Short mmCIF file of C-alpha atoms in Angstrom, two decimals:
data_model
loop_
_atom_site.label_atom_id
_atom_site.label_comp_id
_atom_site.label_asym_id
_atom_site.label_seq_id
_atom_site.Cartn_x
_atom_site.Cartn_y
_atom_site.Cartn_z
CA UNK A 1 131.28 93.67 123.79
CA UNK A 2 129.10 95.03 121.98
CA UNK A 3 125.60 94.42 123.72
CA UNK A 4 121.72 93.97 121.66
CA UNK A 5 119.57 96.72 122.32
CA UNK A 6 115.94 96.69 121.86
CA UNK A 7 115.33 100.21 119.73
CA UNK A 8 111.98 101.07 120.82
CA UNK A 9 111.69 104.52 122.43
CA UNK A 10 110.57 104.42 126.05
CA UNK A 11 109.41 108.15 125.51
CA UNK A 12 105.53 108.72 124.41
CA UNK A 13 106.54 111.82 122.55
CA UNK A 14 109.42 110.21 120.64
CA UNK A 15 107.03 107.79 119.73
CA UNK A 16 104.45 110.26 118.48
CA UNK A 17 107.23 112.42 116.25
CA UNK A 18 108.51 109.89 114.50
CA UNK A 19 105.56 108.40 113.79
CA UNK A 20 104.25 111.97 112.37
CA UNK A 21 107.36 112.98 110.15
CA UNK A 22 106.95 109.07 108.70
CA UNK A 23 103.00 109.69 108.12
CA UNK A 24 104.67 113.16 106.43
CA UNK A 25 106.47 111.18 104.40
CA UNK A 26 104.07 108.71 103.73
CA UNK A 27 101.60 111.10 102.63
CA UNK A 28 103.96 113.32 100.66
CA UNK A 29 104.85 109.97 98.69
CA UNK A 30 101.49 108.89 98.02
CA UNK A 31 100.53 112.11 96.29
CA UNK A 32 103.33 111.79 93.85
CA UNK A 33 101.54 108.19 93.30
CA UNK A 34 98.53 109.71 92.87
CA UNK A 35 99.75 112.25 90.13
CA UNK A 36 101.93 109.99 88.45
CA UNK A 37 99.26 107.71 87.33
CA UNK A 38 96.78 110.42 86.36
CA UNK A 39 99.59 111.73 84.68
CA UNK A 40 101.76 108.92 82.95
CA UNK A 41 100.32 106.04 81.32
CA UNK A 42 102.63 103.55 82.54
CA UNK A 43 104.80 101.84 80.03
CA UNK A 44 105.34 98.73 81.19
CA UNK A 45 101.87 97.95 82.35
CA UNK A 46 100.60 98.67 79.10
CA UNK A 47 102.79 96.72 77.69
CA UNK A 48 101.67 94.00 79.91
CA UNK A 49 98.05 94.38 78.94
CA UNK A 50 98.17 94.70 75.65
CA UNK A 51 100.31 91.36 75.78
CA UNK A 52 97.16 89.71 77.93
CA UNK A 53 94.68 90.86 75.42
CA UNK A 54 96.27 88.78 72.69
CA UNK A 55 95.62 85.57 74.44
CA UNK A 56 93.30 83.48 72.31
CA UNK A 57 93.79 85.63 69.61
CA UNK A 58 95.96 84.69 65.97
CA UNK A 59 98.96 86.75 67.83
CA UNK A 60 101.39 86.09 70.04
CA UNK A 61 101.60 87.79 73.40
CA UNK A 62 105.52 87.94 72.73
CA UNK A 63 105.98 89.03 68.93
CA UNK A 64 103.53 90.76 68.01
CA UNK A 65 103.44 94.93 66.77
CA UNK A 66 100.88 96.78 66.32
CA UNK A 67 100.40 98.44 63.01
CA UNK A 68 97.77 100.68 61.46
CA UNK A 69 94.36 99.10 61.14
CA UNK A 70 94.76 96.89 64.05
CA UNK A 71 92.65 97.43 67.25
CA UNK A 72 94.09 100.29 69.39
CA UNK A 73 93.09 97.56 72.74
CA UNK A 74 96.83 95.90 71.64
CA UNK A 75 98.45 99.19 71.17
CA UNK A 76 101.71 99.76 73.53
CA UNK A 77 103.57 102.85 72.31
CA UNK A 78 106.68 101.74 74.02
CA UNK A 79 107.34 98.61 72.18
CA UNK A 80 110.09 99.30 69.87
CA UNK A 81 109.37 98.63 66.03
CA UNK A 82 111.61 95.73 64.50
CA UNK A 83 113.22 94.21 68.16
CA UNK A 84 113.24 90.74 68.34
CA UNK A 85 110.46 90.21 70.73
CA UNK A 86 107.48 93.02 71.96
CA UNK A 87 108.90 93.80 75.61
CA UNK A 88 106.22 91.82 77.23
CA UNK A 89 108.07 89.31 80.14
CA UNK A 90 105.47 87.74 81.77
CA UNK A 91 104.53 84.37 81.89
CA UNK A 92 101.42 82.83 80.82
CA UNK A 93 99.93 81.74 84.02
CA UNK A 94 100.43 85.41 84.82
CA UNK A 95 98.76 86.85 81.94
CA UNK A 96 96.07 84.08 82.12
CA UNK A 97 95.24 85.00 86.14
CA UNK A 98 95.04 88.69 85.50
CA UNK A 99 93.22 88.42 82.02
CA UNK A 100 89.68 89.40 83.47
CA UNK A 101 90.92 92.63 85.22
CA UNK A 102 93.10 93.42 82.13
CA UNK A 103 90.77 92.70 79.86
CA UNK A 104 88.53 96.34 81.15
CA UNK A 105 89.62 99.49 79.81
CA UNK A 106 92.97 100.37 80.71
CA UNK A 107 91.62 103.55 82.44
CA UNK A 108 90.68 101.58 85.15
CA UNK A 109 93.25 99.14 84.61
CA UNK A 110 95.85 101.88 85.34
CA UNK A 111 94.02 102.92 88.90
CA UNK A 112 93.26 99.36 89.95
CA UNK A 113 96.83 97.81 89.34
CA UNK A 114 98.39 101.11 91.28
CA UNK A 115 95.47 100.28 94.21
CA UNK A 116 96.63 96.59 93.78
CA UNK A 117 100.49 97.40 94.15
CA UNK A 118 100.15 99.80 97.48
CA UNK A 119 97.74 97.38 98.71
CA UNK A 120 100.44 94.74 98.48
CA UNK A 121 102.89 96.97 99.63
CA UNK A 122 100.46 97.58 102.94
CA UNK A 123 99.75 93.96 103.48
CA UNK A 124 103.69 93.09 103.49
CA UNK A 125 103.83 95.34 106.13
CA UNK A 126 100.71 93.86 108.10
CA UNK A 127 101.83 90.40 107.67
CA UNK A 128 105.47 90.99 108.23
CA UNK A 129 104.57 93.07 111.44
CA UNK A 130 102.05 90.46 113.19
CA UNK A 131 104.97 87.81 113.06
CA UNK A 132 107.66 90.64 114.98
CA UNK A 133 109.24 89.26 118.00
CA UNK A 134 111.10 92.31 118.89
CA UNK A 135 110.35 96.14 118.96
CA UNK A 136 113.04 97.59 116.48
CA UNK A 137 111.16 100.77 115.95
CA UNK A 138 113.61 103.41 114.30
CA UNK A 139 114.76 99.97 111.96
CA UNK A 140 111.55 99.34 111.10
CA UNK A 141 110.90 102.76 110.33
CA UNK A 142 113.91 103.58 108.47
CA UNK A 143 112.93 100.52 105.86
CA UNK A 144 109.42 101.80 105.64
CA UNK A 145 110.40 105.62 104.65
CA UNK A 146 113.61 104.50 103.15
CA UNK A 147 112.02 102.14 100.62
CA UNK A 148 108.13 103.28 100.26
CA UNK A 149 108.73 107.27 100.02
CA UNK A 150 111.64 106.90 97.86
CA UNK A 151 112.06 107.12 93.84
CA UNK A 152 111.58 103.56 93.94
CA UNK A 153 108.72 103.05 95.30
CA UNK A 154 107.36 105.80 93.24
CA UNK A 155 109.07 104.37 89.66
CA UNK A 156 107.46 101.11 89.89
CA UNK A 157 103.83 102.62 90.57
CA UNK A 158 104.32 104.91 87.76
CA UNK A 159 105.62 102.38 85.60
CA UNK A 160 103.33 100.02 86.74
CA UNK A 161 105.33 97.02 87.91
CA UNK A 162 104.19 93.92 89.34
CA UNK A 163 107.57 93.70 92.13
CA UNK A 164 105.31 94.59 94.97
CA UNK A 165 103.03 91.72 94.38
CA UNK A 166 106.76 89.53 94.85
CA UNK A 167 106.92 90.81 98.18
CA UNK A 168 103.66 90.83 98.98
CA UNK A 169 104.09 86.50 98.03
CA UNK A 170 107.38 86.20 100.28
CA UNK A 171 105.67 87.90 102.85
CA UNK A 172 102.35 85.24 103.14
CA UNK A 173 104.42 82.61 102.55
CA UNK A 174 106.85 83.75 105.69
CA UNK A 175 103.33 84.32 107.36
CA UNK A 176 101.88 80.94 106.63
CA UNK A 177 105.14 79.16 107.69
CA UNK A 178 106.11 80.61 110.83
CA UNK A 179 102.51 79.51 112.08
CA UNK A 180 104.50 75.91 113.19
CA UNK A 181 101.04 74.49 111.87
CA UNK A 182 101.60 71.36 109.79
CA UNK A 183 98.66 72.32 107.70
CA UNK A 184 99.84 75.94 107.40
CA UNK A 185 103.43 75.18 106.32
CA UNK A 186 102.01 72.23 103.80
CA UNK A 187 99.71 75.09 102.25
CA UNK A 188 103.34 77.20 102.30
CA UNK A 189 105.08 75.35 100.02
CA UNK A 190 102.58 74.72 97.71
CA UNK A 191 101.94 78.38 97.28
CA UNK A 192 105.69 78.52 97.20
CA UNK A 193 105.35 75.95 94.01
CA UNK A 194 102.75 77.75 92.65
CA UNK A 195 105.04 81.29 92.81
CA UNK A 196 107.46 79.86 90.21
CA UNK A 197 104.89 80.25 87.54
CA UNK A 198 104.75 83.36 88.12
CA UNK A 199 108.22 84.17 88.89
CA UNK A 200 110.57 81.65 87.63
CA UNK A 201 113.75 83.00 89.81
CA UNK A 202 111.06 81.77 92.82
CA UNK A 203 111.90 78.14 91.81
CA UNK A 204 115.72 78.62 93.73
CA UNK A 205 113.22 79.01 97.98
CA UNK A 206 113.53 75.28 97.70
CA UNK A 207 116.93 75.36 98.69
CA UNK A 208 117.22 76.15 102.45
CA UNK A 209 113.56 73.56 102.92
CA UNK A 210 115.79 71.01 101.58
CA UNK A 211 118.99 71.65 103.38
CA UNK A 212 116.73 71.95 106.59
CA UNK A 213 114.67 68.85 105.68
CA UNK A 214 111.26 70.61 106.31
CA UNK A 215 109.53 68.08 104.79
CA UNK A 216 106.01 69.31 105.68
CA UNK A 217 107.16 72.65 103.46
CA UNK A 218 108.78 70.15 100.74
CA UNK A 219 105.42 67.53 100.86
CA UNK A 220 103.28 71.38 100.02
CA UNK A 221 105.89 72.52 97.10
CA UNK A 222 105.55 68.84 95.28
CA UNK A 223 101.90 69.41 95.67
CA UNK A 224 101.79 72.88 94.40
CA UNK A 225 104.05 72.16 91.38
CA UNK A 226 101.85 69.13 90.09
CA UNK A 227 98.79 71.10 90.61
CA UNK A 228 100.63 74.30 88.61
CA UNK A 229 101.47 71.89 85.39
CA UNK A 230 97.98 71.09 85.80
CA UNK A 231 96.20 73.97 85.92
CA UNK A 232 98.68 76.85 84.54
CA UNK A 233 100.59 74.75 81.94
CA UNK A 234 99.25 72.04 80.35
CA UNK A 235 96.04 74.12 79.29
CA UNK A 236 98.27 77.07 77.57
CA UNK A 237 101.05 75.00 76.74
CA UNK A 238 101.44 76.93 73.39
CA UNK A 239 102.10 80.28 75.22
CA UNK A 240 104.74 78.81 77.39
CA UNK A 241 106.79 77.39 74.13
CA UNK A 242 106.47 81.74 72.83
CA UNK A 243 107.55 82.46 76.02
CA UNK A 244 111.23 80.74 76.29
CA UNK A 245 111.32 81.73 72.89
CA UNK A 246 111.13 84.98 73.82
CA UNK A 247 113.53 84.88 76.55
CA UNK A 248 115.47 83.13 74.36
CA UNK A 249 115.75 86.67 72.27
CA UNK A 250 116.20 88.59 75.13
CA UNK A 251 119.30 86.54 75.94
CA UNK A 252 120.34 87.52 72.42
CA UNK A 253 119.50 91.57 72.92
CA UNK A 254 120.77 91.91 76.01
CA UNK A 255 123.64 89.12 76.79
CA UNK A 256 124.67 87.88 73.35
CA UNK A 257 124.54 91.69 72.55
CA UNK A 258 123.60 91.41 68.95
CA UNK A 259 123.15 94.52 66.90
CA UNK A 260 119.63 95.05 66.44
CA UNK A 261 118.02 96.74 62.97
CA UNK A 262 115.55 98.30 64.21
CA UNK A 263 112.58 99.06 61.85
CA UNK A 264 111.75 102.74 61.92
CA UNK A 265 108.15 103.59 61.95
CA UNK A 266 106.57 104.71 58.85
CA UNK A 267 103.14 105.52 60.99
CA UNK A 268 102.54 107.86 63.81
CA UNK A 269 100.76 106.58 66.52
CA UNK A 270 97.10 107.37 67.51
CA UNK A 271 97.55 110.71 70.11
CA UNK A 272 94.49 109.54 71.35
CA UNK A 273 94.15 105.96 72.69
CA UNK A 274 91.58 104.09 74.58
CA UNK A 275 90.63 107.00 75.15
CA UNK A 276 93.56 108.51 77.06
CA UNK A 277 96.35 110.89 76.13
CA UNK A 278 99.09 110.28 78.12
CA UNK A 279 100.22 106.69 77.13
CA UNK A 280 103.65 107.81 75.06
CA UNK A 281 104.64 109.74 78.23
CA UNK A 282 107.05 108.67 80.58
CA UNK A 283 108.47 109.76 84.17
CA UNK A 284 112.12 109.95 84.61
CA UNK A 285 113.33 108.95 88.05
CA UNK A 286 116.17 109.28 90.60
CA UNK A 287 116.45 105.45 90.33
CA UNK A 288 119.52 103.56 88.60
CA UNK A 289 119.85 100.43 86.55
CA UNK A 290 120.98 97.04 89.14
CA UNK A 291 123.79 95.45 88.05
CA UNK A 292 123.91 91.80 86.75
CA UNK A 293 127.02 89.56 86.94
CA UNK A 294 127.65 90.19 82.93
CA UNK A 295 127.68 93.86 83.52
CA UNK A 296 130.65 93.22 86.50
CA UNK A 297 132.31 90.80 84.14
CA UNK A 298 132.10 93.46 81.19
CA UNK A 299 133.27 95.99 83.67
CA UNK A 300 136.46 94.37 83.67
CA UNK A 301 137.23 93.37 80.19
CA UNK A 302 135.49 89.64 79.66
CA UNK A 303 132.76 88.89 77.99
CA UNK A 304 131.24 85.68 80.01
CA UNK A 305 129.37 82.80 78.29
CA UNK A 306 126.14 81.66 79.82
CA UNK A 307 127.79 78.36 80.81
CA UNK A 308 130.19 80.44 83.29
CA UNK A 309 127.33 82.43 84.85
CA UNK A 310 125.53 79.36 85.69
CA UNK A 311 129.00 77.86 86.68
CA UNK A 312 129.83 80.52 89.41
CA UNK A 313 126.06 80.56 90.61
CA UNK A 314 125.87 77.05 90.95
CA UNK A 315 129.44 77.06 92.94
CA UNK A 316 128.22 79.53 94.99
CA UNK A 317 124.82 78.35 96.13
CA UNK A 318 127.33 75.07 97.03
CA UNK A 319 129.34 77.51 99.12
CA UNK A 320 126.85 79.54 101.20
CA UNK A 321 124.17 76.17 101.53
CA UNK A 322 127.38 74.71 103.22
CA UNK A 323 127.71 77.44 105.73
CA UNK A 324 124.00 77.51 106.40
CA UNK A 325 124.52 73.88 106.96
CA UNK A 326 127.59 74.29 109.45
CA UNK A 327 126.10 76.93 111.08
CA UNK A 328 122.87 74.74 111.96
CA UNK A 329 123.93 71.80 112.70
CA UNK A 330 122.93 71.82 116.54
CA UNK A 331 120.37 74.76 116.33
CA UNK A 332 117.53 74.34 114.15
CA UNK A 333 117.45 76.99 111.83
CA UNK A 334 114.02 79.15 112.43
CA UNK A 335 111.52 80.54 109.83
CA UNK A 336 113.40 83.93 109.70
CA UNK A 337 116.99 82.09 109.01
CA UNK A 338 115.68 80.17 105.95
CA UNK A 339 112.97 82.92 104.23
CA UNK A 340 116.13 85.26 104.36
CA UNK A 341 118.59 82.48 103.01
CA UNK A 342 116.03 81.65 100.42
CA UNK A 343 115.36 85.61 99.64
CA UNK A 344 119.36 86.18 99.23
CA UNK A 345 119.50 83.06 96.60
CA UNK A 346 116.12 84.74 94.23
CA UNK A 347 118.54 88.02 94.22
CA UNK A 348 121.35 86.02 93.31
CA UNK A 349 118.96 84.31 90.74
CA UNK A 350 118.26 87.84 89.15
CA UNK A 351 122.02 89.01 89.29
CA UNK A 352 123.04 85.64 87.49
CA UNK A 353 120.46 85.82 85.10
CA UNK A 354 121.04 87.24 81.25
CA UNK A 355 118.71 89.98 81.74
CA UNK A 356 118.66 93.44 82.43
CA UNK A 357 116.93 94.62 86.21
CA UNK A 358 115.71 98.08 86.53
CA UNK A 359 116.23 99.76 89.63
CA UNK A 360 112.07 99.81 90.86
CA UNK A 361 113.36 96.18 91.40
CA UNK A 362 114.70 97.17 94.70
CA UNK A 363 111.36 96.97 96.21
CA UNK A 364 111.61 93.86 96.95
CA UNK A 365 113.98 94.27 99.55
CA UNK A 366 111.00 95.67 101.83
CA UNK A 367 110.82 91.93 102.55
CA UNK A 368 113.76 90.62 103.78
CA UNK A 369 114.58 93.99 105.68
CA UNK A 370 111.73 94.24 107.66
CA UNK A 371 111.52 90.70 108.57
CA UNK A 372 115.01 91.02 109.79
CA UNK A 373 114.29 94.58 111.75
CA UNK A 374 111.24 92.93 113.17
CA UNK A 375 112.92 89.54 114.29
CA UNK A 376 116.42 90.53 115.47
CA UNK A 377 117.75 91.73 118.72
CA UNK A 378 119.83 94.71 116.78
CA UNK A 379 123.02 95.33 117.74
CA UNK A 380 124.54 99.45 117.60
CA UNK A 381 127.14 97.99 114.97
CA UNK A 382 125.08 95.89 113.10
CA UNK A 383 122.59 98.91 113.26
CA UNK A 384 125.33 101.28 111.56
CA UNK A 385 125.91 99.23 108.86
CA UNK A 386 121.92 98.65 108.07
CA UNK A 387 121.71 102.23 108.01
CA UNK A 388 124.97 103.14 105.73
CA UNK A 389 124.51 99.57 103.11
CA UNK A 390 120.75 101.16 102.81
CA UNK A 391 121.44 104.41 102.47
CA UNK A 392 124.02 103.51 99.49
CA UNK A 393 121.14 101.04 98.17
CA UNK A 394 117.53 103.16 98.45
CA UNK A 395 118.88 106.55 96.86
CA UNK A 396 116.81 108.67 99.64
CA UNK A 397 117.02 111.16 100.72
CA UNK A 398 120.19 111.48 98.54
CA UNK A 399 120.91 109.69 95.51
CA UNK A 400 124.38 107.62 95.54
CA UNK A 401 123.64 106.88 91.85
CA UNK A 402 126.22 103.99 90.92
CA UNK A 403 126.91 103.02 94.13
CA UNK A 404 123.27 101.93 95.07
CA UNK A 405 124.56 98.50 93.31
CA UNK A 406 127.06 98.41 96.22
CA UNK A 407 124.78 98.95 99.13
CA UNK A 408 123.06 95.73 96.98
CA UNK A 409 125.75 93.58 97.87
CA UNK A 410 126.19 94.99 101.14
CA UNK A 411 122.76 94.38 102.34
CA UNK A 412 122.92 90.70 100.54
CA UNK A 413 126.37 90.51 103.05
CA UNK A 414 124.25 91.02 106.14
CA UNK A 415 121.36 88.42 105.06
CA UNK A 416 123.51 85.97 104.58
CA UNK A 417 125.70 86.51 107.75
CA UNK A 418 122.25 86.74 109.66
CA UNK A 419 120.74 83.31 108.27
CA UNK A 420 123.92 81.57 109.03
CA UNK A 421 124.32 82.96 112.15
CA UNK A 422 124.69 80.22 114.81
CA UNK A 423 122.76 82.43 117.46
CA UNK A 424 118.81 82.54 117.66
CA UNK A 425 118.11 85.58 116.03
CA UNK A 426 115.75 86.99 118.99
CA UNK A 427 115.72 85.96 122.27
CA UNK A 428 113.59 83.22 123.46
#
């Protein structure tokens, strides 16, 4: 049999050596951040801003490019002339919360938002670690260096993504819940409500509330969506209609795969702008495109229609809710078993989705792999396989290149087999 060990190193100096080669690592990492921004003027943020700027304005956040004569405040170089929509993917309660910080010059916008992201990526950590019930050190530290000094990590500060602030939101949520407060899990799932209109793939967390009844959880999320019509909806309603019109194009770009005519420039762009001179340049990274289910369909000769997509998602949320139910049906399931269930359904939200996810992405599994190294009695084989699925996924220190799509699926494998596990997941 094949016995749970507790992987915390009874030796002080063990201790102390691992902890210095992961500060190494950590510090190594975070002076690539630091040069990255100074050096790059991160694409997609820009893109973001620019979008924000253009609220209240006679332009939409979504379809509008900038031309000569127009205010170099809504200029993003790396929005392609002639596409059917700018690039900009955000939703309007996100562009309307972060409007006063985007709204400064994007020379400070650039440090803040890379502050903002490590901060998030620090508090995850914080959170996740104040809730551990066991001591899975060399786990805990393999997610940490695997995930926060590796090419990812280091492609979505550069880039300027907003996938650390995700985690950062599973993480309070998980921290809020697993308080057993009624007041604490109420203000859960209203913050969980609230999430969705930020991240619409957040709307699928409802599931494993509603399978467990937690209606405390479920009374919060009602709460939080009425109050999110209210407040981040109703009062920008005419951004929201540009923005499922724009996804609406992206579906045709990237699923429908129509051919796109392109207009070519007949302008340069400014070298200078805003005052910086780095904005057309870009950082290429050791990190590859995820896979989505049309690419594994395409892969094998069929084109899918969105109604099969949805089909095979919907069949399979059916499938695994069933054997979260079966495998619960004596114990209750704990906070860890349903904020991984619910973590493994948003992934399979992305991967059904007709869009296109970019490998900084990943990130987001800091999450769901620390909570379960922090809250699982880990057994020797179940360690193995951690370590070779995340090895495969995280590209560090080597690079697996297609097959960190495989460690994906392998690491979505063990959440699922760990939230419908019929055993407590620590002992109590």
């Amino acid at each position: 049999m094949d016995n749970p060990i507790i992987i915390w190193p009874k030796n002080k100096k063990y201790r102390i050596f691992i902890s210095v080669i992961l500060l190494a690592f950590i510090v190594v990492t975070l002076t690539k951040a630091y040069h990255y921004v100074k050096d790059y003027g991160g694409c997609d943020l820009r893109t973001r801003v620019t979008g924000t700027r253009l609220l209240g304005t006679n332009q939409s956040p979504y379809f509008y490019f900038w031309k000569p004569g127009d205010n170099e405040r809504y200029l993003a170089p790396g929005n392609k002339q002639g596409e059917l929509a700018n690039g900009n993917v955000v939703t309007p309660a996100a562009m309307a919360s972060l409007y006063p910080i985007y709204n400064l010059p994007y020379k400070y916008v650039r440090w803040l938002w890379a502050l903002l992201e490590t901060g998030f990526a620090v508090a995850s950590i914080v959170l996740l670690a104040k809730t551990a019930k066991t001591k899975n050190f060399y786990p805990v530290a393999l997610v940490i260096a695997g995930l926060l000094c590796s090419d990812i990590f280091l492609a979505e500060i550069e880039r300027g993504q907003m996938y650390l602030g995700y985690c950062f939101s599973f993480s309070f949520l998980y921290y809020l819940y697993q308080k057993k407060e009624k007041k604490y899990q109420v203000i859960s799932g209203l913050l969980a409500a609230l999430f969705i209109f930020f991240r619409p793939f957040a709307g699928i967390i409802i599931v494993p509330f509603l399978l467990a009844k937690e209606w405390d959880w479920l009374k919060g999320w009602m709460g939080g969506l009425a109050l999110g019509f209210l407040l981040l909806v109703l009062p920008i309603q005419k951004y929201w209609w540009q923005y499922f019109d724009a996804m609406d194009k992206y579906k045709q770009m990237y699923f429908d795969k129509i051919p796109l005519q392109l207009t070519a420039n007949n302008f340069s762009y400014p070298q200078v702008i805003e005052g910086m001179y780095n904005l057309t340049k870009v950082k290429g990274f050791n990190v590859y495109v995820l896979g989505t289910a049309v690419d594994f369909f395409n892969f094998i000769g069929v084109n899918p229609c969105i109604e099969l997509l949805y089909g095979i998602f919907l069949i399979l949320i059916v499938l695994l809710s069933y054997f979260f139910i079966k495998a619960h049906q004596k114990i209750k399931p704990e906070a860890p078993h349903l904020f991984l269930f619910a973590f493994g359904l948003y992934i399979l939200a992305e991967i059904f989705s007709p869009s296109v996810r970019a490998g900084y992405n990943g990130i987001q599994w800091l999450f769901p792999l620390l909570l379960l190294t922090l809250n699982t009695v880990v057994s020797r084989l179940q360690l193995l396989l951690l370590i070779f699925c995340f090895m495969l996924f995280h590209n560090f220190p080597i690079a697996f290149s297609k097959y960190m799509q495989a460690g994906e699926f392998l690491l979505l494998a063990i959440i699922f087999k760990s939230c419908c596990n019929k055993k407590p997941l620590y002992p109590v």
